[in-house]
Short mmCIF file of C-alpha atoms and ligand atoms in Angstrom, two decimals:
data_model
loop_
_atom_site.label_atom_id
_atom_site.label_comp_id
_atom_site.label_asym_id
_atom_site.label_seq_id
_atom_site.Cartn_x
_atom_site.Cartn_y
_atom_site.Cartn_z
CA UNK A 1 -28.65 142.02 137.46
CA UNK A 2 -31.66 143.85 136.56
CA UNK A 3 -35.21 142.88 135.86
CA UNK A 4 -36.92 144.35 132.70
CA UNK A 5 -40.05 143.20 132.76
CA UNK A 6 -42.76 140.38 133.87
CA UNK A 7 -41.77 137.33 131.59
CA UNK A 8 -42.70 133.79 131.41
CA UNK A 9 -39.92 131.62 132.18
CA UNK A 10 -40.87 128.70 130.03
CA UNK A 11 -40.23 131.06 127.11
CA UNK A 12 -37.44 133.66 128.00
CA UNK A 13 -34.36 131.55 130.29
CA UNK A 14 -32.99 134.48 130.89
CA UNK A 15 -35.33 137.12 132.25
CA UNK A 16 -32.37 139.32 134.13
CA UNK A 17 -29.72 141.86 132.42
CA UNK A 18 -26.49 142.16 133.57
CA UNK A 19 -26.12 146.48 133.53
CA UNK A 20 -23.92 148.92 135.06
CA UNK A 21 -25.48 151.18 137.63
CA UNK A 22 -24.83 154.62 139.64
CA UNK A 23 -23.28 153.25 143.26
CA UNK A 24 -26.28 154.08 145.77
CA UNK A 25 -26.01 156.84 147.98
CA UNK A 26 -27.01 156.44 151.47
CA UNK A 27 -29.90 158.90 152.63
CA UNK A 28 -30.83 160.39 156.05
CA UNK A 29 -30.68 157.22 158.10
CA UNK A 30 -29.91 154.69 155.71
CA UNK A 31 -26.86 152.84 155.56
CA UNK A 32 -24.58 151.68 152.15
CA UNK A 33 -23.83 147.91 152.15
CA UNK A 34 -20.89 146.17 149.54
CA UNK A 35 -22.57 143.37 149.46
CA UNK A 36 -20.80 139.75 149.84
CA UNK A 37 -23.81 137.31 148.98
CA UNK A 38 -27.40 137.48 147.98
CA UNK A 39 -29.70 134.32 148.13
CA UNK A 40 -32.02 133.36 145.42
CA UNK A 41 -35.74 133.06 146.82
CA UNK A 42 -38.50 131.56 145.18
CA UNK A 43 -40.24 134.48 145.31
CA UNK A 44 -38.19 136.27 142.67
CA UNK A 45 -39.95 133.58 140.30
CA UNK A 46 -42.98 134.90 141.41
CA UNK A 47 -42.01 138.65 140.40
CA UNK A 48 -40.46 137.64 137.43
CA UNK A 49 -43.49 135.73 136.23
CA UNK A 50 -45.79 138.62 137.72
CA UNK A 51 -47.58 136.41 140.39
CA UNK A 52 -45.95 139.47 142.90
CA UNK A 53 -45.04 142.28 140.57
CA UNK A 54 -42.70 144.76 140.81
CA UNK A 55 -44.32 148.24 140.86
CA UNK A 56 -42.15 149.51 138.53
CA UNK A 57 -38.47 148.43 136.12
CA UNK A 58 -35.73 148.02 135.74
CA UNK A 59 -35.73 146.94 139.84
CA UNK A 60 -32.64 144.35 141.38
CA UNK A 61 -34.33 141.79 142.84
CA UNK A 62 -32.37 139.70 145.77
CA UNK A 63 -33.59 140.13 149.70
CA UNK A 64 -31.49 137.51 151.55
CA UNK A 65 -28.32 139.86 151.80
CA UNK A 66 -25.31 139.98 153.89
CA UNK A 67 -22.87 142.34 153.44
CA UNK A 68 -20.59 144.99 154.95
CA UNK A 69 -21.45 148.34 156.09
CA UNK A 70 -18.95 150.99 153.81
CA UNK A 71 -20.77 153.78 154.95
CA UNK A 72 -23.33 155.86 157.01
CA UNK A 73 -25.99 158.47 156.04
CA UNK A 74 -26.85 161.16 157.93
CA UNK A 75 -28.12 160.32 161.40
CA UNK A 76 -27.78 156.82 161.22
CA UNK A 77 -25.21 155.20 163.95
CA UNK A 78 -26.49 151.75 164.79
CA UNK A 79 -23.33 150.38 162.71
CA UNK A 80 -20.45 151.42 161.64
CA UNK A 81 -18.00 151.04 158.81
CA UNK A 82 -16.99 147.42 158.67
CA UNK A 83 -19.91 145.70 160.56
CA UNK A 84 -21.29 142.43 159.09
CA UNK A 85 -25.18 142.85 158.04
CA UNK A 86 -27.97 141.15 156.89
CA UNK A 87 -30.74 142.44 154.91
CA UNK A 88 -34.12 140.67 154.67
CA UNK A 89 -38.23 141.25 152.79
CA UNK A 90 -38.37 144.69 154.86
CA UNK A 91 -36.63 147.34 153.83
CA UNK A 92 -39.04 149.59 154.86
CA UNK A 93 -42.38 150.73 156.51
CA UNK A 94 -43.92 153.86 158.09
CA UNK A 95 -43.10 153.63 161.20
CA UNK A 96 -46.21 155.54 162.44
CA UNK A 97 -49.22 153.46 161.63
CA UNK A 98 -50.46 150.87 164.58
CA UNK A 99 -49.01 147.92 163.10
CA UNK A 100 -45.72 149.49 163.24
CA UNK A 101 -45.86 150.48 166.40
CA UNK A 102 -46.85 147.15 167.81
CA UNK A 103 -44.24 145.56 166.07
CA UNK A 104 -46.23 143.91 163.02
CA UNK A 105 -44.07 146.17 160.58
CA UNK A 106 -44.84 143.50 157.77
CA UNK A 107 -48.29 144.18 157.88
CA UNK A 108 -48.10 148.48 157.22
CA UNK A 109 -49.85 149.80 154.75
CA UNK A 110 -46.60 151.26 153.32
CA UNK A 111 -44.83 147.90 153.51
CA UNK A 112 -41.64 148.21 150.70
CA UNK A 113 -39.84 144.65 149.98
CA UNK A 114 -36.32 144.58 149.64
CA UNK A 115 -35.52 143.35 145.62
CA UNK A 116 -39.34 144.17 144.25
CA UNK A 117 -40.54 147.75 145.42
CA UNK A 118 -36.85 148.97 145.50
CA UNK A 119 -33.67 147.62 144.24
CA UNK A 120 -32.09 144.56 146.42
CA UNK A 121 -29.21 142.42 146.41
CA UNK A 122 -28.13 140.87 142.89
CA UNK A 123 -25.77 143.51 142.83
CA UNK A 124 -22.42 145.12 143.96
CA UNK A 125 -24.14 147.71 146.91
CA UNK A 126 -27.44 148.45 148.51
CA UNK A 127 -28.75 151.32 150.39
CA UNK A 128 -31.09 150.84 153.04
CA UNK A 129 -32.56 152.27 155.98
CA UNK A 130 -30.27 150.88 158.97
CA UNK A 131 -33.12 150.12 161.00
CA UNK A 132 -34.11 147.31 158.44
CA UNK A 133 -30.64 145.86 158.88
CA UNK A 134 -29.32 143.23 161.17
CA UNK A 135 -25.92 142.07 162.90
CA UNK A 136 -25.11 138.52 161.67
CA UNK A 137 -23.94 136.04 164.44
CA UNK A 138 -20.29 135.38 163.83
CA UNK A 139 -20.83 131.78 163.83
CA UNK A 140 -22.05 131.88 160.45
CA UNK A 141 -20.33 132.49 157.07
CA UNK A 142 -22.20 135.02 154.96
CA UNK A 143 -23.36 131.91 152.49
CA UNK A 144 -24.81 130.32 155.38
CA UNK A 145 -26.30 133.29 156.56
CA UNK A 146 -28.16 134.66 153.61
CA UNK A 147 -30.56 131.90 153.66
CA UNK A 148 -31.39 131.92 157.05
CA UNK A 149 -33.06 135.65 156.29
CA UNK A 150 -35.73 134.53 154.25
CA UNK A 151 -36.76 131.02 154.46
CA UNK A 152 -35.61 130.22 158.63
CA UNK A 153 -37.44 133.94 159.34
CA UNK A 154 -40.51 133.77 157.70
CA UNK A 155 -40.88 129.79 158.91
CA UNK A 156 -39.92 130.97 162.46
CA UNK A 157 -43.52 133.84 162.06
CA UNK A 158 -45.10 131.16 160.69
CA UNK A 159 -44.69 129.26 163.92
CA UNK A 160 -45.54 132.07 166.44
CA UNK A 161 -48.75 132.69 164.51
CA UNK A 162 -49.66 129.05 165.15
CA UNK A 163 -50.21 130.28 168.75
CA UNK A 164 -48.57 126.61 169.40
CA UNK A 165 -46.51 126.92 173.19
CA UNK A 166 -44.46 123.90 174.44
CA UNK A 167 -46.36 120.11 174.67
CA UNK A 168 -49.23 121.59 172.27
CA UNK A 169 -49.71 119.28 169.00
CA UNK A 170 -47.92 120.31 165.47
CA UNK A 171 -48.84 119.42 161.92
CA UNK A 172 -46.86 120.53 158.98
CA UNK A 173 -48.29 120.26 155.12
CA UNK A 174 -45.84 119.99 152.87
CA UNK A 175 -42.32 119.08 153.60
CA UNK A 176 -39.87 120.83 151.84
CA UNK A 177 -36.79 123.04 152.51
CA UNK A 178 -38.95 125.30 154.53
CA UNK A 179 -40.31 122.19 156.36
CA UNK A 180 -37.57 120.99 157.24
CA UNK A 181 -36.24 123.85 158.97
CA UNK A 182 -39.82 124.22 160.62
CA UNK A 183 -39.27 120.92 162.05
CA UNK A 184 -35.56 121.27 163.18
CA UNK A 185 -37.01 124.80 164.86
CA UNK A 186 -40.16 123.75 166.65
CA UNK A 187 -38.19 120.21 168.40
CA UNK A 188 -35.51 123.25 169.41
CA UNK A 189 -37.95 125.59 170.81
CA UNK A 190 -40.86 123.47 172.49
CA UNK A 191 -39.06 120.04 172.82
CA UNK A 192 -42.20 118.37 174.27
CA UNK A 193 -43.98 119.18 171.17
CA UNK A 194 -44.76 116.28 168.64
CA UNK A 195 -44.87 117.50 165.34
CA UNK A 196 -47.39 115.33 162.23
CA UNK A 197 -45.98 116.26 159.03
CA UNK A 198 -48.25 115.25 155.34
CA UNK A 199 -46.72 115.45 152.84
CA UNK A 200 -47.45 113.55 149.41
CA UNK A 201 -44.15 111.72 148.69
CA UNK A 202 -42.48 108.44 150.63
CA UNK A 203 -39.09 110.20 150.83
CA UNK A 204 -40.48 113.33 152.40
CA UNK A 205 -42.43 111.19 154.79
CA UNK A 206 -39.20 109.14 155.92
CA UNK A 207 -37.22 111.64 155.67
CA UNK A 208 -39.79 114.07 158.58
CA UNK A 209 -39.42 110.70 160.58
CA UNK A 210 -35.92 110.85 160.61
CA UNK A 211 -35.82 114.60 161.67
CA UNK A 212 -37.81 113.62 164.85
CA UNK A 213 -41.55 113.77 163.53
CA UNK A 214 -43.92 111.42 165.34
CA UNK A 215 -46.10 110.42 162.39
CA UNK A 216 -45.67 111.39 159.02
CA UNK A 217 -48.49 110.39 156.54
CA UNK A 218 -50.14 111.32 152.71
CA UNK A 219 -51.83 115.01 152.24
CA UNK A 220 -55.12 113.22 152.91
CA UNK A 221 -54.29 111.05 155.57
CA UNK A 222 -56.09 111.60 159.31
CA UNK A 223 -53.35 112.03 161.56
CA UNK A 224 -53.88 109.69 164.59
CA UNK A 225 -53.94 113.02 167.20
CA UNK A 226 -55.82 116.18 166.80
CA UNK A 227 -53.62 118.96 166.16
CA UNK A 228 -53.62 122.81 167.60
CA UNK A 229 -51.86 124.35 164.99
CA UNK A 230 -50.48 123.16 160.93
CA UNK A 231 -48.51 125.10 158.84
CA UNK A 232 -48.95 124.38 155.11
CA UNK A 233 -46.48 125.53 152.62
CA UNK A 234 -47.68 123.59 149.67
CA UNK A 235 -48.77 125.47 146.60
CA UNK A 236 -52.33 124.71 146.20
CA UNK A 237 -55.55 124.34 148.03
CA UNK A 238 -56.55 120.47 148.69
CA UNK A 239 -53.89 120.04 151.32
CA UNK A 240 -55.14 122.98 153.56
CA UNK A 241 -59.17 121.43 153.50
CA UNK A 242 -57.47 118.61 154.00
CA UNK A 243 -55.54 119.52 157.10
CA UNK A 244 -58.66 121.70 158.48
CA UNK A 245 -60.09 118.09 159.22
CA UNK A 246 -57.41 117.70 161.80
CA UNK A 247 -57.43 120.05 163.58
CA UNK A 248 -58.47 120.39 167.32
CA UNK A 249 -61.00 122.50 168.39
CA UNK A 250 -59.41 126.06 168.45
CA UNK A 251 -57.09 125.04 166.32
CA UNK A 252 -55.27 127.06 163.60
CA UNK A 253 -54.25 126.51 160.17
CA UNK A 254 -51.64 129.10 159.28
CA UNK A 255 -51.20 129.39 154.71
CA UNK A 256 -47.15 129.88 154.16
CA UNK A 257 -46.99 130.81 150.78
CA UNK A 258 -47.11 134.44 149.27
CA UNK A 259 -49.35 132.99 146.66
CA UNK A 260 -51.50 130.00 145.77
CA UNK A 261 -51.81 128.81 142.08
CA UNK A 262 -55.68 128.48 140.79
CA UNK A 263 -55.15 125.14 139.67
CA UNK A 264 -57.44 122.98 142.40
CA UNK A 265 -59.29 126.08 143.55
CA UNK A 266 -62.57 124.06 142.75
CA UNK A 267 -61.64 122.09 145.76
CA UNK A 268 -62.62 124.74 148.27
CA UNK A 269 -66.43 123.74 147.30
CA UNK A 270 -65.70 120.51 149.03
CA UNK A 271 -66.08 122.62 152.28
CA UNK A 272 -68.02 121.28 154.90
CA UNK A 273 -68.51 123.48 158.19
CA UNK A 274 -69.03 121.26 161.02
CA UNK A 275 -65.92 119.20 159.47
CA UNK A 276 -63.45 121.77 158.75
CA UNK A 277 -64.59 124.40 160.58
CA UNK A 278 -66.88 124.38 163.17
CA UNK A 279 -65.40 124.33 167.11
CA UNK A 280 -63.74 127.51 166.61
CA UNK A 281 -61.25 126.09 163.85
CA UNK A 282 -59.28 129.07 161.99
CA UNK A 283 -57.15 129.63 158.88
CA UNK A 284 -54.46 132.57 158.81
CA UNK A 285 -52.24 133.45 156.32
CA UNK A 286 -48.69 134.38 157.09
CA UNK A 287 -47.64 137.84 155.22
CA UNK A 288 -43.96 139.19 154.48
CA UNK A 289 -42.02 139.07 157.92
CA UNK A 290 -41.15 141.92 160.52
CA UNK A 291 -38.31 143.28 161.84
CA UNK A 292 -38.53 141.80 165.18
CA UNK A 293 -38.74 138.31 163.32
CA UNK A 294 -35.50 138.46 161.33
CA UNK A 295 -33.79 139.62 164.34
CA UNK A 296 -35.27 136.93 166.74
CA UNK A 297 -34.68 134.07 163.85
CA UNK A 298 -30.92 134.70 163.52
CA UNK A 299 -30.38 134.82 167.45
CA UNK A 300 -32.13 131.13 167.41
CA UNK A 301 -30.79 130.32 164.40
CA UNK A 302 -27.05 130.46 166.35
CA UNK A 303 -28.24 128.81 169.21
CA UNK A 304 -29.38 126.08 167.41
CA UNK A 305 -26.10 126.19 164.92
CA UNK A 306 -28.45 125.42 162.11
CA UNK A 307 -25.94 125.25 158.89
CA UNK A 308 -27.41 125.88 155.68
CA UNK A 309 -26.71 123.69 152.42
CA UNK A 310 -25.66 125.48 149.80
CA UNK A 311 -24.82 126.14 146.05
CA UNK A 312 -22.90 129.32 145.05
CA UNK A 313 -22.95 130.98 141.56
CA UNK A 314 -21.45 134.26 140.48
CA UNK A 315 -23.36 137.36 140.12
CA UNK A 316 -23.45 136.89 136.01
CA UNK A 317 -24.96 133.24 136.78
CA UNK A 318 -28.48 134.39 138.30
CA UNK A 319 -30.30 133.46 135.39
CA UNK A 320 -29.08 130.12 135.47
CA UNK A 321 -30.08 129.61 139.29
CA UNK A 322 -33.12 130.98 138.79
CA UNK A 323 -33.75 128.37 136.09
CA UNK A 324 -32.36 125.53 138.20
CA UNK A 325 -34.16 126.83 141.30
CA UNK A 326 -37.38 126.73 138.80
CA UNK A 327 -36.39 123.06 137.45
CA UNK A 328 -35.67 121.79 141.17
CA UNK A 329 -32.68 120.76 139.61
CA UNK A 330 -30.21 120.88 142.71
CA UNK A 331 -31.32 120.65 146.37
CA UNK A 332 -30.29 122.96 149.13
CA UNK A 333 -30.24 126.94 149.11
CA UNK A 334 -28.85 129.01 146.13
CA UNK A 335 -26.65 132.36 146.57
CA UNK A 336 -24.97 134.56 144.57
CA UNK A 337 -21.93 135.25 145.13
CA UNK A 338 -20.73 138.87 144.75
CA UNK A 339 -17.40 139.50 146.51
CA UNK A 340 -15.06 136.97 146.51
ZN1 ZN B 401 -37.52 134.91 150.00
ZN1 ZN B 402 -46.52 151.54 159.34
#
């Protein structure tokens, strides 16, 4: 399923082409992968409707991947025929530059995501290089697994860039599927950590108390403890000024979100330093996700025997889970299933 062009949504349901392409050949360390399942990301809205553009079309988007290695390029030998991988946002980076050698591969310069710079998984095989791909626990069916390589990674940077260790005080912003997971992660990790969660709806709110939070209250509420770190994964800007007022001194406020929409932009202004900011506050954001995460995420992600919820469709149905994942129509993850 390839993507044409940027399109709006709201106008064209069915922005990707189902097309016949040349099977990929695997280059000097890369590694070809018949892919089983690909999960459908929000962020393939976002380079559909050009918020994250590809550089260049027709591209397959799709970088929550599992599949089976079928062969191996020259020089590569970390797998071999048969093993069960998954394929996440990096598929590749220099290697070279500082960043890359301090493991912060997400941040290099020549960064290329999976399903947006180069063709990824809503398709039949991918080529990639087979230091971008990882063994999947055999716990985990390859539906369950595809998930956990976007969503349960980049949640699980999100967290170390908090700075947060055991016992220190949690807020989360926004409480959905991302959230969750967040929450089900940090009371698995640092157990005497109590995590505040805002988040604007009464269902969300009950539903973070039943997950273990210790307070759950509206966007703009004060939570009744200072907080060291907050992760927001909302969409728009009130809830982060909002959360900066909670914070404790040193405290940081990491953004989850590869974009934020314009709409309440104007609430910035509302600023105030010594409030929000002053006592050595700070605000991150939390870009793409590294190796090292991925790898880290699905080792936890075992321990903890965290199960993903999800819906399958066939390859030929991506449109249609794109426009349901648009619509919120059906809760849980969405994958595509390729072989059956
Ligand atoms: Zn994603
Ligand atoms: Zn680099």
């Amino acid at each position: 399923m390839v993507m044409n062009n940027v399109t709006d949504m709201s106008k064209n349901a069915s922005p990707l082409e189902l097309v016949d392409l040349k099977k990929p050949f695997p280059g000097k360390n890369e590694i070809l992968v018949r892919i089983s399942v690909c999960g459908v990301c929000h962020t393939e809205l976002d380079e559909i409707e050009g918020r994250t553009p590809p550089p260049s079309f027709p591209v397959v988007p799709g970088h929550q991947v599992v599949g089976f290695v079928e062969k191996t390029g020259e020089g590569a030998g970390r797998f071999k025929t048969g093993d069960r991988v998954g394929i996440g946002w990096i598929y590749s980076s220099c290697g070279k530059c500082e960043y890359c050698l301090s493991g912060d591969d997400n941040l290099c310069p020549e960064f290329r995501a999976t399903g947006r710079d180069v063709n990824g998984g809503y398709a039949e095989y991918i080529s990639i290089p087979e230091n971008s791909a990882f063994l999947i626990p055999e716990k985990f069916t390859d539906a369950e697994a595809a998930p956990l390589l976007c969503a349960g990674a980049i949640g699980y940077r999100s967290v170390r860039l908090t700075g947060i260790t055991n016992g220190k005080k949690l807020g989360l912003t926004g409480f959905g599927a991302s959230g969750h997971l967040v929450l089900k992660m940090v009371r698995f990790m640092y157990p005497d950590t109590e995590v505040y969660v805002f988040a604007r709806s009464e269902r969300e709110r009950y539903f973070a108390l039943d997950l273990g939070a210790v307070w759950a209250g509206d966007t703009e509420d004060k939570s009744p403890e200072k907080l060291d770190g907050i992760i927001d994964t909302t969409p728009v800007w009130k809830p982060v000024l909002e959360a900066m007022r909670n914070l404790s001194p040193g405290g940081r406020l990491v953004v989850n979100a590869i974009r934020k929409e314009d709409i309440d932009k104007d609430y910035l202004l509302n600023l105030d330093y010594p409030v929000h900011l002053w006592m050595e506050k700070e605000i991150k954001s939390v870009a793409n996700v590294s190796r090292r995460d991925i790898d880290e995420f699905l080792k936890l992600a075992a321990e903890m025997n965290i199960k993903p919820e999800v819906t399958e469709y066939a390859l030929e149905e991506a449109n249609k889970a794109l426009n349901e994942l648009k619509d919120r129509r059906i809760r849980g993850a969405k994958i595509l299933r390729i072989l059956g």
